[in-house]
Amino acid sequence: QVQLVESGGGLVQAGGSLRLSCAASGRTFSSYAMGWFRQAPGKEREFVASINWNGGSTYYADSVKGRFTISRDNAKNTVYLQMNSLKPEDTAVYYCAARPSAIATYAPRYDYWGQGTQVTVSS
């Protein structure tokens, strides 16, 4: 069992930056692939970024490539999402997720989810 708690969301102006954190419980965190997803009002949850167990492999949605960076610190049981050059269309609730297997971009393949953190980008 893995419990995930996101933090770091907030209100930022367009062009600004935020760093989201996702703290995980459990001693097996380092064996999990992690992902970030987001859901805007009235829209489906969409993939943002994912990272494999040791950080050696990452994958990004085209909409955030070059602006967002996913990373992890297994010693701290934490995964991060650095978000730069934020746009109003990045406004959403951001969720982190974990799966005890290879990196994935499809939400149903993740077994554990956090409660989400709101990111609002004003124009």
mmCIF file of C-alpha atoms in Angstrom:
data_model
loop_
_atom_site.group_PDB
_atom_site.id
_atom_site.type_symbol
_atom_site.label_atom_id
_atom_site.label_comp_id
_atom_site.label_asym_id
_atom_site.label_seq_id
_atom_site.Cartn_x
_atom_site.Cartn_y
_atom_site.Cartn_z
ATOM 1 C CA GLN A 1 0.000 0.000 0.000
ATOM 2 C CA VAL A 2 1.256 3.471 -0.928
ATOM 3 C CA GLN A 3 -0.203 6.746 0.244
ATOM 4 C CA LEU A 4 0.512 9.901 -1.737
ATOM 5 C CA VAL A 5 0.182 13.506 -0.617
ATOM 6 C CA GLU A 6 0.633 16.374 -3.079
ATOM 7 C CA SER A 7 1.608 19.917 -2.150
ATOM 8 C CA GLY A 8 2.876 23.086 -3.770
ATOM 9 C CA GLY A 9 -0.130 24.176 -5.760
ATOM 10 C CA GLY A 10 -1.403 27.736 -5.769
ATOM 11 C CA LEU A 11 -2.190 30.817 -7.797
ATOM 12 C CA VAL A 12 0.450 32.151 -10.178
ATOM 13 C CA GLN A 13 0.506 34.604 -13.061
ATOM 14 C CA ALA A 14 1.079 33.446 -16.603
ATOM 15 C CA GLY A 15 4.783 32.994 -17.252
ATOM 16 C CA GLY A 16 5.454 32.120 -13.639
ATOM 17 C CA SER A 17 6.673 28.917 -12.022
ATOM 18 C CA LEU A 18 5.555 26.443 -9.393
ATOM 19 C CA ARG A 19 7.046 23.257 -8.025
ATOM 20 C CA LEU A 20 4.715 20.485 -6.982
ATOM 21 C CA SER A 21 5.792 17.794 -4.553
ATOM 22 C CA CYS A 22 4.314 14.381 -3.926
ATOM 23 C CA ALA A 23 5.348 12.655 -0.708
ATOM 24 C CA ALA A 24 4.875 8.894 -0.603
ATOM 25 C CA SER A 25 4.627 6.535 2.311
ATOM 26 C CA GLY A 26 6.001 3.026 2.268
ATOM 27 C CA ARG A 27 9.424 1.478 2.008
ATOM 28 C CA THR A 28 8.965 0.356 -1.609
ATOM 29 C CA PHE A 29 8.687 3.833 -3.133
ATOM 30 C CA SER A 30 11.948 3.401 -4.994
ATOM 31 C CA SER A 31 10.504 0.482 -6.943
ATOM 32 C CA TYR A 32 7.478 2.433 -8.216
ATOM 33 C CA ALA A 33 7.055 4.351 -11.422
ATOM 34 C CA MET A 34 5.422 7.709 -10.727
ATOM 35 C CA GLY A 35 3.220 9.945 -12.800
ATOM 36 C CA TRP A 36 1.615 13.363 -12.732
ATOM 37 C CA PHE A 37 -1.841 13.895 -14.193
ATOM 38 C CA ARG A 38 -4.176 16.875 -14.235
ATOM 39 C CA GLN A 39 -7.882 17.504 -14.553
ATOM 40 C CA ALA A 40 -9.469 20.804 -15.486
ATOM 41 C CA PRO A 41 -13.153 21.546 -14.808
ATOM 42 C CA GLY A 42 -15.379 19.743 -17.286
ATOM 43 C CA LYS A 43 -12.482 17.845 -18.821
ATOM 44 C CA GLU A 44 -11.096 14.359 -18.495
ATOM 45 C CA ARG A 45 -7.994 13.614 -16.473
ATOM 46 C CA GLU A 46 -4.950 13.870 -18.702
ATOM 47 C CA PHE A 47 -1.370 12.671 -18.538
ATOM 48 C CA VAL A 48 1.312 15.248 -17.767
ATOM 49 C CA ALA A 49 4.580 13.446 -17.016
ATOM 50 C CA SER A 50 5.983 10.186 -15.713
ATOM 51 C CA ILE A 51 9.261 8.861 -14.378
ATOM 52 C CA ASN A 52 10.614 5.390 -13.864
ATOM 53 C CA TRP A 53 11.870 3.935 -10.594
ATOM 54 C CA ASN A 54 15.367 5.424 -10.663
ATOM 55 C CA GLY A 55 14.698 8.610 -12.632
ATOM 56 C CA GLY A 56 16.556 7.323 -15.646
ATOM 57 C CA SER A 57 13.549 7.498 -17.920
ATOM 58 C CA THR A 58 10.966 10.264 -18.212
ATOM 59 C CA TYR A 59 8.069 10.999 -20.516
ATOM 60 C CA TYR A 60 6.031 14.160 -21.074
ATOM 61 C CA ALA A 61 2.828 15.189 -22.716
ATOM 62 C CA ASP A 62 3.461 17.350 -25.766
ATOM 63 C CA SER A 63 1.604 20.231 -24.149
ATOM 64 C CA VAL A 64 4.169 20.531 -21.330
ATOM 65 C CA LYS A 65 7.357 19.344 -23.006
ATOM 66 C CA GLY A 66 10.142 21.874 -22.557
ATOM 67 C CA ARG A 67 8.294 23.668 -19.745
ATOM 68 C CA PHE A 68 7.770 21.001 -17.068
ATOM 69 C CA THR A 69 10.338 18.701 -15.475
ATOM 70 C CA ILE A 70 9.590 15.600 -13.430
ATOM 71 C CA SER A 71 12.167 14.305 -10.974
ATOM 72 C CA ARG A 72 12.348 12.147 -7.883
ATOM 73 C CA ASP A 73 14.372 11.746 -4.721
ATOM 74 C CA ASN A 74 14.068 8.161 -3.523
ATOM 75 C CA ALA A 75 15.880 8.964 -0.281
ATOM 76 C CA LYS A 76 13.040 11.359 0.544
ATOM 77 C CA ASN A 77 10.239 9.273 -0.973
ATOM 78 C CA THR A 78 9.245 12.292 -3.030
ATOM 79 C CA VAL A 79 8.529 13.061 -6.653
ATOM 80 C CA TYR A 80 8.503 16.609 -8.014
ATOM 81 C CA LEU A 81 7.025 18.475 -10.919
ATOM 82 C CA GLN A 82 8.800 21.719 -11.758
ATOM 83 C CA MET A 83 6.475 23.855 -13.859
ATOM 84 C CA ASN A 84 7.900 26.847 -15.713
ATOM 85 C CA SER A 85 6.406 29.280 -18.226
ATOM 86 C CA LEU A 86 2.954 28.487 -16.941
ATOM 87 C CA LYS A 87 -0.053 29.242 -19.113
ATOM 88 C CA PRO A 88 -3.715 29.751 -18.197
ATOM 89 C CA GLU A 89 -4.494 26.438 -19.895
ATOM 90 C CA ASP A 90 -2.325 24.699 -17.288
ATOM 91 C CA THR A 91 -4.983 25.502 -14.691
ATOM 92 C CA ALA A 92 -6.201 22.221 -13.200
ATOM 93 C CA VAL A 93 -6.087 19.950 -10.203
ATOM 94 C CA TYR A 94 -2.801 18.074 -10.368
ATOM 95 C CA TYR A 95 -2.569 14.497 -9.122
ATOM 96 C CA CYS A 96 0.395 12.239 -8.566
ATOM 97 C CA ALA A 97 0.078 8.513 -9.037
ATOM 98 C CA ALA A 98 2.167 5.389 -8.474
ATOM 99 C CA ARG A 99 2.407 1.979 -10.057
ATOM 100 C CA PRO A 100 4.711 -0.911 -9.071
ATOM 101 C CA SER A 101 5.920 -1.490 -12.575
ATOM 102 C CA ALA A 102 7.263 0.226 -15.659
ATOM 103 C CA ILE A 103 6.649 3.823 -16.642
ATOM 104 C CA ALA A 104 3.179 4.477 -18.104
ATOM 105 C CA THR A 105 1.090 7.320 -19.504
ATOM 106 C CA TYR A 106 -2.381 5.751 -19.167
ATOM 107 C CA ALA A 107 -4.151 6.699 -15.939
ATOM 108 C CA PRO A 108 -5.966 3.352 -15.357
ATOM 109 C CA ARG A 109 -2.589 1.639 -15.160
ATOM 110 C CA TYR A 110 -1.754 3.471 -11.955
ATOM 111 C CA ASP A 111 -2.728 1.822 -8.691
ATOM 112 C CA TYR A 112 -2.372 4.637 -6.165
ATOM 113 C CA TRP A 113 -3.449 8.273 -6.317
ATOM 114 C CA GLY A 114 -3.071 11.358 -4.201
ATOM 115 C CA GLN A 115 -5.875 13.758 -3.350
ATOM 116 C CA GLY A 116 -4.712 16.441 -5.775
ATOM 117 C CA THR A 117 -3.461 20.007 -5.509
ATOM 118 C CA GLN A 118 -4.998 22.991 -7.300
ATOM 119 C CA VAL A 119 -2.909 25.019 -9.729
ATOM 120 C CA THR A 120 -4.438 28.222 -11.055
ATOM 121 C CA VAL A 121 -2.677 30.332 -13.663
ATOM 122 C CA SER A 122 -4.064 33.817 -14.215
ATOM 123 C CA SER A 123 -3.670 35.695 -17.478
#
